[in-house]
Coordinates of C-alpha atoms and ligand atoms in Angstrom, one line a residue:
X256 CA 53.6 18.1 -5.1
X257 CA 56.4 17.2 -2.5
X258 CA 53.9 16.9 0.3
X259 CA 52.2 14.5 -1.6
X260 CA 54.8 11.8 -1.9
X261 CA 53.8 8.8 -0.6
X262 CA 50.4 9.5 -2.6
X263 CA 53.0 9.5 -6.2
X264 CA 54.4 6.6 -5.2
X265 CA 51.9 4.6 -4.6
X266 CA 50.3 6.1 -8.0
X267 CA 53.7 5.1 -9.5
X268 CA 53.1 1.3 -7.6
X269 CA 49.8 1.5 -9.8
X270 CA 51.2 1.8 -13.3
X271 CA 54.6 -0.4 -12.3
X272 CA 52.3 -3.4 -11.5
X273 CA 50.0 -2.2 -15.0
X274 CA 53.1 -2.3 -17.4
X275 CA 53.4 -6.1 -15.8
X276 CA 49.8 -7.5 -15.4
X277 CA 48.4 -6.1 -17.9
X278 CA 49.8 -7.8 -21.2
X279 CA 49.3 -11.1 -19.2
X280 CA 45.4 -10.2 -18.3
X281 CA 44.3 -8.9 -21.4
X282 CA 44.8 -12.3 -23.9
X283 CA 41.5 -13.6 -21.6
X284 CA 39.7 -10.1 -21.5
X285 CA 38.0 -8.1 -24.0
X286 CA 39.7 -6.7 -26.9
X287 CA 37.5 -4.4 -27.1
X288 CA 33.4 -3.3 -25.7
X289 CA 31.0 -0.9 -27.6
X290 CA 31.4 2.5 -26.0
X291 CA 29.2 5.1 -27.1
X292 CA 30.3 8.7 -26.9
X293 CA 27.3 9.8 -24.5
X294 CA 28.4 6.8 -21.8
X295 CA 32.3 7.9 -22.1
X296 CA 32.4 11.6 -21.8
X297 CA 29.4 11.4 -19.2
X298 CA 31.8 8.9 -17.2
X299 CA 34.4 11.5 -18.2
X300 CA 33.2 14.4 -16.5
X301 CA 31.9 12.3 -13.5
X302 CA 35.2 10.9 -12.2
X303 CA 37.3 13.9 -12.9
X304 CA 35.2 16.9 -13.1
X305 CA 35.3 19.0 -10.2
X306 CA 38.0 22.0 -9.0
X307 CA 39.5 20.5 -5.8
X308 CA 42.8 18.6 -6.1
X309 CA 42.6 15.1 -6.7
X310 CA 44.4 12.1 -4.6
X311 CA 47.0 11.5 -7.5
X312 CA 46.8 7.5 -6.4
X313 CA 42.9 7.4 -6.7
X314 CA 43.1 9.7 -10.1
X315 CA 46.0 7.2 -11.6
X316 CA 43.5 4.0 -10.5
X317 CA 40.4 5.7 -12.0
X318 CA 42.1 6.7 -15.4
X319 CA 43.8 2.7 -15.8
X320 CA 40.0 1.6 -15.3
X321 CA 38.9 4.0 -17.6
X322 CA 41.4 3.4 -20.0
X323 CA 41.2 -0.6 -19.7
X324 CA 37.5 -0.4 -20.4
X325 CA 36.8 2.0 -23.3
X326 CA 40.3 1.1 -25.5
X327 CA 40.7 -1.0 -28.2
X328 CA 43.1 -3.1 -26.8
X329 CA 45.6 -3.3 -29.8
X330 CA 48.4 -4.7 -27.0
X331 CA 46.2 -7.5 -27.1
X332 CA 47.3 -11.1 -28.9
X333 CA 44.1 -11.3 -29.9
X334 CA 44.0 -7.8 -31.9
X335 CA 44.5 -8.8 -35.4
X336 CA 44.1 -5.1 -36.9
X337 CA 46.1 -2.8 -38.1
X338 CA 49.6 -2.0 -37.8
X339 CA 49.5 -1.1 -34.1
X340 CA 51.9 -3.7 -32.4
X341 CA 52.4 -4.9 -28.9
X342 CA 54.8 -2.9 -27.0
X343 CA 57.8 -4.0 -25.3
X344 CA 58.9 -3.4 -22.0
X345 CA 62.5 -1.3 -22.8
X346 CA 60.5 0.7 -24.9
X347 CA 58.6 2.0 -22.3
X348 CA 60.8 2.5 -19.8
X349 CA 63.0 4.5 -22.5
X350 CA 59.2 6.4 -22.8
X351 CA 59.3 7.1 -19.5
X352 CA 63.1 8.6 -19.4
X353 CA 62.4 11.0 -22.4
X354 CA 59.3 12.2 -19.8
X355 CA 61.6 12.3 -16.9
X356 CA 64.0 14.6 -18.3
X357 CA 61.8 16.2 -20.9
X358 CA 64.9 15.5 -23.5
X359 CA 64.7 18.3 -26.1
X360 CA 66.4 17.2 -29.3
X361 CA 66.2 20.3 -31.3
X362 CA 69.4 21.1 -30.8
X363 CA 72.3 18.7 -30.4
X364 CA 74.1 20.6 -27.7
X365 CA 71.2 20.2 -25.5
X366 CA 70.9 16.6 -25.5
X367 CA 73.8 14.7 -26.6
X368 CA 73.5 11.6 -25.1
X369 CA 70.1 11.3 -26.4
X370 CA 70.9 12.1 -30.2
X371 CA 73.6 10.1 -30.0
X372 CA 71.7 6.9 -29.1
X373 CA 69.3 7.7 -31.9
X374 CA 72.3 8.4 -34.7
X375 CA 73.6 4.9 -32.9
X376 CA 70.0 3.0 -33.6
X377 CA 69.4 4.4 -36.9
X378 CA 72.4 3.7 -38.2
X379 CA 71.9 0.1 -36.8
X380 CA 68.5 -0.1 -38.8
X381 CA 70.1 2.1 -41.7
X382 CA 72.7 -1.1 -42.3
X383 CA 69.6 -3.6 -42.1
X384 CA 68.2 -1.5 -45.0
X385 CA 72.0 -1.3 -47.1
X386 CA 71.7 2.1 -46.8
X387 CA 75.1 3.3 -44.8
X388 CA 74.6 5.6 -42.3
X389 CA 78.1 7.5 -43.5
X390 CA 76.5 8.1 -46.7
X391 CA 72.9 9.2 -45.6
X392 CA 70.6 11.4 -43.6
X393 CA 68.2 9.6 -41.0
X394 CA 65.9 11.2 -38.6
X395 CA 63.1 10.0 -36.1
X396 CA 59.7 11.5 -37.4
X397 CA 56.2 11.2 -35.5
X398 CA 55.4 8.9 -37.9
X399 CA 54.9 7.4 -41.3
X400 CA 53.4 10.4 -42.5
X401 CA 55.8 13.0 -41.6
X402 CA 58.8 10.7 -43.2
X403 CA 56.6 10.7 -46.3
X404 CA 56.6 14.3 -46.2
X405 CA 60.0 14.4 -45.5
X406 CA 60.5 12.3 -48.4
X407 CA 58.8 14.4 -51.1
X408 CA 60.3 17.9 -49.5
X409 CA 64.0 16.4 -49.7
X410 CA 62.4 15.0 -53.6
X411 CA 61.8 18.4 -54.4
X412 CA 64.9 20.1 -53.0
X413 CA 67.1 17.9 -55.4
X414 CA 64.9 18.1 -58.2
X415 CA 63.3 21.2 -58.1
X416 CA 65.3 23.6 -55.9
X417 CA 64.4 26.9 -57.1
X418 CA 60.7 26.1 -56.3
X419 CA 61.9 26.1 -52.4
X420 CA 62.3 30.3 -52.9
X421 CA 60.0 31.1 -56.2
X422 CA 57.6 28.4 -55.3
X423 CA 56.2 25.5 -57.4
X424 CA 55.1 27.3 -60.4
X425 CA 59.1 28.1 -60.8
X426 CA 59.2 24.5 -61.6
X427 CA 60.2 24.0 -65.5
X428 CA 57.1 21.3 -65.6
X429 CA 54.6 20.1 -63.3
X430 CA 56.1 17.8 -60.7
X431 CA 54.0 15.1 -60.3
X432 CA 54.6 12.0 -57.8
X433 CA 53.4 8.9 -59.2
X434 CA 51.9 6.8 -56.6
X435 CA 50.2 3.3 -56.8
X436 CA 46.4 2.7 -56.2
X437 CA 47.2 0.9 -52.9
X438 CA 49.7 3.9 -51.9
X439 CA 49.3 5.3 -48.5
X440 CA 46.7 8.2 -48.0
X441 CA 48.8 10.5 -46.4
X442 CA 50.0 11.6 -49.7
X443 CA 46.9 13.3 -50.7
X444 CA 47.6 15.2 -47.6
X445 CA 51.1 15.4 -48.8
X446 CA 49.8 16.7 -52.2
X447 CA 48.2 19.8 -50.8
X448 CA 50.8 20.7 -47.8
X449 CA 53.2 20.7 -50.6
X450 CA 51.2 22.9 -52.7
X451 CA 51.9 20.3 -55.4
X452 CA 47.8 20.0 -55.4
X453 CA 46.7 16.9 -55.9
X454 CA 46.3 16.7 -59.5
X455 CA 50.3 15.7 -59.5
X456 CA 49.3 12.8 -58.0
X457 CA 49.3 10.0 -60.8
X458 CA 47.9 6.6 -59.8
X459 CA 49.3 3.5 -61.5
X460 CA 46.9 0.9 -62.0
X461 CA 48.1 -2.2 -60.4
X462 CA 49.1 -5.7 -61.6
X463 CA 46.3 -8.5 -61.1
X464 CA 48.1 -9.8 -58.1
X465 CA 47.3 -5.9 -56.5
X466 CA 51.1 -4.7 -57.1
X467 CA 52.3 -1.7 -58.9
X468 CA 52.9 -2.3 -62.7
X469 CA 56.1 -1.2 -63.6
X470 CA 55.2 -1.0 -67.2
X471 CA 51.9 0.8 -66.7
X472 CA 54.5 3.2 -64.7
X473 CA 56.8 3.3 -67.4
X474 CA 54.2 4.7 -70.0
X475 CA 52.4 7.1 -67.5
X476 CA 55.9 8.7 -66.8
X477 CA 57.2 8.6 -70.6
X478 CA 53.7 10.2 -71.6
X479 CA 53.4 12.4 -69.0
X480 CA 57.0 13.6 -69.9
X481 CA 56.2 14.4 -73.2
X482 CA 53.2 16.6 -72.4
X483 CA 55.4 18.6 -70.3
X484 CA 54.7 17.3 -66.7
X485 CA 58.3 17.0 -64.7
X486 CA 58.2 13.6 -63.0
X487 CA 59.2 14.7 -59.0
X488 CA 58.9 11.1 -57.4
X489 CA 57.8 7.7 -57.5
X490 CA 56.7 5.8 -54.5
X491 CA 56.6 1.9 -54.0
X492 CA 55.4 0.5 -51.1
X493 CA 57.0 -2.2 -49.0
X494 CA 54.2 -3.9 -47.2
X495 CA 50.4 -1.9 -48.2
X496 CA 48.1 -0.7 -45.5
X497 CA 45.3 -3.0 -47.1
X498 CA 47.2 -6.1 -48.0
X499 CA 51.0 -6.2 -46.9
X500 CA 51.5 -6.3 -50.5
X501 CA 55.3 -5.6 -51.5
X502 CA 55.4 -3.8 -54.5
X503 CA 58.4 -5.1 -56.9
X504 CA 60.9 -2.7 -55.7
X505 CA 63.8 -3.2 -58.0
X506 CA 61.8 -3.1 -61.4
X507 CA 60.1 0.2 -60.1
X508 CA 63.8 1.7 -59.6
X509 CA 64.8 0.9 -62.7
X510 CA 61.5 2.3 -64.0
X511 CA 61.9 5.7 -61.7
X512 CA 65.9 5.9 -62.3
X513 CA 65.6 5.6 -66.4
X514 CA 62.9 8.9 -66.1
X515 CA 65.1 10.7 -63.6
X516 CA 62.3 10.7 -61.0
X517 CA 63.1 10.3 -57.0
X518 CA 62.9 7.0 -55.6
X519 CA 60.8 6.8 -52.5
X520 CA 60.2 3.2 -51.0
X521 CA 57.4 3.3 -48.3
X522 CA 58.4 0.3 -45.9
X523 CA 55.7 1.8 -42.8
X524 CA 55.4 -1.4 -41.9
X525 CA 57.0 -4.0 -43.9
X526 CA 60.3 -2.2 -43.3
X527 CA 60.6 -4.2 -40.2
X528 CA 62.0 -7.6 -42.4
X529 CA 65.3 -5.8 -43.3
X530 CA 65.7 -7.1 -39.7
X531 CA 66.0 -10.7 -40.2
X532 CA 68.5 -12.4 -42.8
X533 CA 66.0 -14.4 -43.5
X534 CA 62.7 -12.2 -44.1
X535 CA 65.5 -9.2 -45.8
X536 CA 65.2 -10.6 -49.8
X537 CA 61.6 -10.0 -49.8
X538 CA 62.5 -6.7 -49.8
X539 CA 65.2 -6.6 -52.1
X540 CA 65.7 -3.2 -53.9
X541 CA 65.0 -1.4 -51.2
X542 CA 68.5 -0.3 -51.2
X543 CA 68.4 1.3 -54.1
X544 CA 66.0 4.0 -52.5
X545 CA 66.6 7.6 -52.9
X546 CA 64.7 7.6 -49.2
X547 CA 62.8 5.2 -47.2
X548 CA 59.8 5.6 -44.6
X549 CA 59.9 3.2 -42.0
X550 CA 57.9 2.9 -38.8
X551 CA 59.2 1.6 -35.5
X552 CA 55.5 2.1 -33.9
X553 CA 54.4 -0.2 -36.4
X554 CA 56.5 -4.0 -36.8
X555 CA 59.0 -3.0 -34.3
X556 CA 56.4 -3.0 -31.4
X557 CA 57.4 0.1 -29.6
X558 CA 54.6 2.8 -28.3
X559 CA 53.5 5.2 -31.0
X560 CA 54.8 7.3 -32.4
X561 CA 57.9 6.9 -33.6
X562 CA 58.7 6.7 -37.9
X563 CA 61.3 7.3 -39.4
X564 CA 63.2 8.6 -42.6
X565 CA 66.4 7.8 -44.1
X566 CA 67.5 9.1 -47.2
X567 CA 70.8 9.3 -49.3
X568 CA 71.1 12.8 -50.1
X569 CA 71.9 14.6 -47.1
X570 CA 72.6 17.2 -49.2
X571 CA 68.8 18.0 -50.1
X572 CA 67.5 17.2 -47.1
X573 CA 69.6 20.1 -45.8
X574 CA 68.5 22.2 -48.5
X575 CA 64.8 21.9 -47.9
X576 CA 64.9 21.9 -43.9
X577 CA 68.4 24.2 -43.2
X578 CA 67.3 27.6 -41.2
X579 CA 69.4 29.2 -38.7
X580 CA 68.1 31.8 -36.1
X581 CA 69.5 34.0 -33.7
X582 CA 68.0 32.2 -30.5
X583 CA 69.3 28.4 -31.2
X584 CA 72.4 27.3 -29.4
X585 CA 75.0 27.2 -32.1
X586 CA 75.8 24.1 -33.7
X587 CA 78.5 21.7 -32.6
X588 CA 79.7 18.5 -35.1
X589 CA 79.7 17.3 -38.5
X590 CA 75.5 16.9 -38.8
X591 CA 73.3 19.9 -38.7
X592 CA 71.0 20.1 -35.5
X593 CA 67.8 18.2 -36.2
X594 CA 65.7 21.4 -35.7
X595 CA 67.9 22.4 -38.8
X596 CA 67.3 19.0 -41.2
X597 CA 63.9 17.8 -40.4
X598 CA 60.2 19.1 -40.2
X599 CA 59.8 19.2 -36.5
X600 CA 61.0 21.9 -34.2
X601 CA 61.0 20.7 -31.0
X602 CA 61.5 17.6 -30.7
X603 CA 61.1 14.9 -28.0
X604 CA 63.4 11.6 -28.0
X605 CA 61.7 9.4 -30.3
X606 CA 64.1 7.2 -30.9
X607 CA 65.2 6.4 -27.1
X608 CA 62.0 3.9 -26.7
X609 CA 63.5 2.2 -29.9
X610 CA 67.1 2.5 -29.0
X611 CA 66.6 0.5 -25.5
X612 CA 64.6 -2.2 -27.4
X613 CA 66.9 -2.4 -29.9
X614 CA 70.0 -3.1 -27.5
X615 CA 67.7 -5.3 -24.8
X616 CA 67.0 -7.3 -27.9
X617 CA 69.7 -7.2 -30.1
X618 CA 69.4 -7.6 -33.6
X619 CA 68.6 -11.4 -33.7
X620 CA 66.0 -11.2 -30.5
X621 CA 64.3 -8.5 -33.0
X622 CA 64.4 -10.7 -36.1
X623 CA 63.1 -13.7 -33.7
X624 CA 60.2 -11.8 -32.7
X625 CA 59.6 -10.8 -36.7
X626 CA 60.1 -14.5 -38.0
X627 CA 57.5 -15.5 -35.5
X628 CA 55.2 -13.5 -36.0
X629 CA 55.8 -14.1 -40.3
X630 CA 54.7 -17.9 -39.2
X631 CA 51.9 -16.8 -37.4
X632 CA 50.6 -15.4 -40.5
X633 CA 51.5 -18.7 -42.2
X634 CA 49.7 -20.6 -39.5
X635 CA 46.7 -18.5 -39.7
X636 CA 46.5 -18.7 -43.6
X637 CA 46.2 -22.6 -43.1
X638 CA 43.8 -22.7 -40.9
X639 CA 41.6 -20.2 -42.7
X640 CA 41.8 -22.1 -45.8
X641 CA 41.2 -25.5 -43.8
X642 CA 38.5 -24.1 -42.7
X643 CA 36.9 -23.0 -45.8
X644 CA 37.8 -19.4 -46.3
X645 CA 39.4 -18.2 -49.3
X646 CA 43.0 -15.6 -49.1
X647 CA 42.7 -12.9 -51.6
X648 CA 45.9 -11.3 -51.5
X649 CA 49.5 -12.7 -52.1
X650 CA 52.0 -11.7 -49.7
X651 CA 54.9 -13.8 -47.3
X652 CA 54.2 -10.6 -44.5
X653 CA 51.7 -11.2 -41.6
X654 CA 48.8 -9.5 -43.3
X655 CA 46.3 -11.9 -44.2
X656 CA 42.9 -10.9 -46.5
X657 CA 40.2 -13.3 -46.5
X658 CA 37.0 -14.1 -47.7
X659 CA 34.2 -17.0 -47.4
X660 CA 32.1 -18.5 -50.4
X661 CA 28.9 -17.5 -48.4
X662 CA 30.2 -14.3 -47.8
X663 CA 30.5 -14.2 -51.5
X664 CA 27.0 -15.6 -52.4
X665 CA 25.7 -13.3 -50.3
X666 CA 24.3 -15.1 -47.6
X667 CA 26.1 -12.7 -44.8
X668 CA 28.3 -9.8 -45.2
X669 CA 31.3 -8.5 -44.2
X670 CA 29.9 -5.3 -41.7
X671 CA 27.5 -8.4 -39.9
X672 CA 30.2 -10.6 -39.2
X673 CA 32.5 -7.8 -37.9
X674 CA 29.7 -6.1 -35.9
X675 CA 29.0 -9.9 -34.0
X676 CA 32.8 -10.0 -33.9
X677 CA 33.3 -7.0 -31.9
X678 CA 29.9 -7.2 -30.0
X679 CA 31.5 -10.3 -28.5
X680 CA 35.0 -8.2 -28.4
X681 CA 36.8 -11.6 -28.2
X682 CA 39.7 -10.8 -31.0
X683 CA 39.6 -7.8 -33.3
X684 CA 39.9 -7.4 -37.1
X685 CA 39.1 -5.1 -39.5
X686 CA 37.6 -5.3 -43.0
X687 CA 39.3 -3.4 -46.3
X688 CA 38.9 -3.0 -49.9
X689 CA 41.8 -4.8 -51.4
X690 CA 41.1 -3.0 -55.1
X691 CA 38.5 0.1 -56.2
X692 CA 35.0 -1.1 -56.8
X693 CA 35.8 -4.6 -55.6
X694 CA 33.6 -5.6 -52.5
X695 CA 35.2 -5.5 -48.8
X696 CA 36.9 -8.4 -47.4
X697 CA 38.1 -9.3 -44.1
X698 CA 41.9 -8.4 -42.5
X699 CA 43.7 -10.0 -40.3
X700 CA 47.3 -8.8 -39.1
X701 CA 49.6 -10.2 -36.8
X702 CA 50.8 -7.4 -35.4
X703 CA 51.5 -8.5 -31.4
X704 CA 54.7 -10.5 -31.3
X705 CA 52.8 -12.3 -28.3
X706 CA 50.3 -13.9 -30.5
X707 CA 50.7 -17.9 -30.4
X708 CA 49.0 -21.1 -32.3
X709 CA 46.7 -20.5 -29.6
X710 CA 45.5 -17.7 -30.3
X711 CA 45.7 -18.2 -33.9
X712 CA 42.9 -21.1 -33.6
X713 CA 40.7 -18.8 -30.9
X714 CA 40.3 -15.8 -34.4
X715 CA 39.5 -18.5 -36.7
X716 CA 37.0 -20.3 -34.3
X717 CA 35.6 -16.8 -33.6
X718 CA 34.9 -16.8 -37.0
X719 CA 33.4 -19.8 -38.0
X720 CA 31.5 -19.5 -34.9
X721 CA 30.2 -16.0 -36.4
X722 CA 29.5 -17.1 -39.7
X723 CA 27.7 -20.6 -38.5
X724 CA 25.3 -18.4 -36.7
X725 CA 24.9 -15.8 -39.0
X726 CA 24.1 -18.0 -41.8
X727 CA 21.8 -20.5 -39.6
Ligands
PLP832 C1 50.8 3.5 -41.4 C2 51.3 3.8 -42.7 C3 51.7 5.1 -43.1 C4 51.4 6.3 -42.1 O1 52.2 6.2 -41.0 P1 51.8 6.9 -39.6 O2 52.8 6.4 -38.7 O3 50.4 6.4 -39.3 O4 51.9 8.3 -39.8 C5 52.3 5.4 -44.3 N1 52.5 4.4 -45.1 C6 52.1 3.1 -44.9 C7 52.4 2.0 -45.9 C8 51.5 2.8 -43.7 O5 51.2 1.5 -43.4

């Protein structure tokens, strides 16, 4: 490649001049245009098929058209969908770095600059959660579903340790994690990677206003205790996929704490208000968590992926991850290598993307950019109801779920207006089913810290503009 290096840098010229005229393009463009699987892999194999080498600064410029054209542009300010955020700059750069040197964090000993400025971020964000980072384990994961994982291995190693060598079925009862209905998928997954099945997942119904019922908890776990079922863990979720609805996180610890059960708090997405002083009480009791899952791809706007788990036994995370091998380099410190307390193996540096944003910003730029984006979803709440629409689901978070009285008599439905919606590709939402057997209604997150009023009123004229004609 060193013959060809005026060709990288002007490939290099390409993507430096992307990362900065790009955001700044894309609030006119297209969110998004219809592709269809035929016109993209037939474009596909055009451009780059072939055996000869390729001019690296026509290949970068074909791939950036590509890629501009047949994305759903969730950088946007006009994606409202789900959790995917904006990303800032620092966090791609520290992206970049982690490429540059190909940092492996397996081991400490191998990169110890790198693990250090993740230990030095996490416990930043550890303190925003009250959950010291003397006192507890954290780790980057790929993403919210390996901390979940992460969470119910580390549940089991405390509560059920002889099941890590004779299996489950050493267990003195079924374990069974008791979940609510709005829970996160990736525990059914979790269910059968655990070899729990999923028959120990119990679902507790929620309250009317869609949040787990502590006392429907309560009696599942007291009755499930006396027909012999061992209560593992209980997850509450801080911010729900569906509806950003905060469960009541202190009544469901005192609910999991009096039946001995784990305490997992999900906080994916809604983790990202332990930033701000002012957003952090909505989220009281997450402190009393036995372990947490919490996103930085998701509310802390840095490229995916990058989760993360914290937890306050250290002890049984150690348990259920500790191996040692004869080809590692030995360990050096206080904290076991990460290869050594997490799921991964190899590992790339996650957390550097999040550790440059974090000190560019600083804790209050990073609650600013939270706040604003909290009042965004105020805004667009008032205008939707100004405007006629109807919110369905109670929350203070940036995840607003809507509906219209002629969407509800019938008149249109939710797949029409969403089809016109991203026909004309103008913002994106997304539609979900906020309880079981309940019709769809629309979604709209705020998940770009760029979005303003502006763009605030474009979605909601979008949308009046789509049901007018659809109901003409
Ligand atoms: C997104 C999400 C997950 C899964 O996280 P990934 O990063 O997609 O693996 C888990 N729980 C909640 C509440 C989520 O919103």
């Amino acid at each position: 490649m060193t013959g060809r290096r005026s060709e990288l840098d002007r490939a290099w010229r390409r993507v430096l001049d992307e990362v900065r005229d790009f955001p700044e393009e894309i609030r006119d463009r297209r969110v998004c245009r219809p592709a269809s699987r035929e016109e993209v892999r037939g474009h596909v194999e055009e451009t780059f098929g072939g055996d000869a080498p390729g001019d690296i600064e026509q290949i970068t410029g074909d791939a950036i058209e590509c890629l501009r054209r047949w994305t759903v542009h969730v950088t946007s300010p006009r994606y409202f969908g789900l959790f995917n955020p904006s990303v800032l700059e620092p966090a791609i750069l520290g992206d970049v770095l982690a490429a540059v040197y190909n940092l492996q964090l397996a081991a400490w000993s191998h990169a110890p600059a790198a693990c250090e400025m993740e230990r030095f971020v996490l416990g930043e964000l550890g303190r925003c959660l009250d959950l010291p980072p003397e006192a507890s384990h954290a780790a980057f994961t790929t993403g919210g579903a390996e901390a979940n994982l992460s969470a119910v291995l580390a549940a089991l190693a405390d509560r059920v340790p002889e099941a890590l060598t004779a299996g489950i079925e050493a267990a003195p009862g079924r374990p069974t994690l008791y979940v609510s209905e709005s829970s996160h998928d990736s525990f059914v997954k979790i269910a059968r990677m655990t070899g729990l099945g999923t028959d120990a997942l119990r679902t507790v119904p929620p309250t009317p206003d869609l949040r787990m019922d502590p006392d429907a908890l309560d009696r599942k776990l007291s009755r499930d205790t006396e027909a012999g079922r061992l209560p593992l863990a209980v997850v509450a979720t801080a911010g729900t996929t569906a509806g950003g609805i905060i469960d009541p996180l202190d009544e469901v610890a005192e609910v999991a704490r009096r039946h001995g059960a784990w305490y997992h708090v999900d906080a994916a997405w809604g983790g990202a208000a332990a930033i701000s002083p002012e957003l952090r009480p909505l989220i009281a009791g997450i402190e009393r968590a036995d372990s947490v899952t919490w996103d930085a791809h998701k509310w802390l706007s840095v490229p995916m992926g990058a989760g993360m788990f914290f937890c306050r036994h250290p002890e049984a995370v150690r348990r259920a991850f500790s191996v040692s091998t004869g080809y590692m380099p030995g360990e050096t410190g206080e904290r076991p290598d990460p290869y050594a307390s997490t799921v991964q193996w190899s590992r790339r540096a996650i957390g550097l993307k999040v550790f440059l944003s974090w000190v560019a910003l600083g804790r209050d730029g990073y609650a600013e950019l939270i706040e604003h984006q909290t009042e965004m979803g105020d805004l667009l709440r008032d205008e939707l109801e100004s405007a006629g629409w109807r919110i369905v689901n109670d929350t203070p978070l940036p995840v607003v779920c809507f509906s219209h009285p002629d969407l509800e008599a019938g008149d249109t439905t939710v797949a029409d207006v969403l089809d016109r919606i991203y026909e004309r590709g103008e913002v994106w939402i997304s539609s979900t089913v906020l309880r079981e057997g309940r019709d769809p209604v629309l979604r709209a997150c705020v998940t770009s810290y760029r979005t303003d009023a502006g763009d605030v009123g474009h979605l909601v004229r979008e949308l009046e503009r789509t049901r007018t004609e659809l109901t003409a």
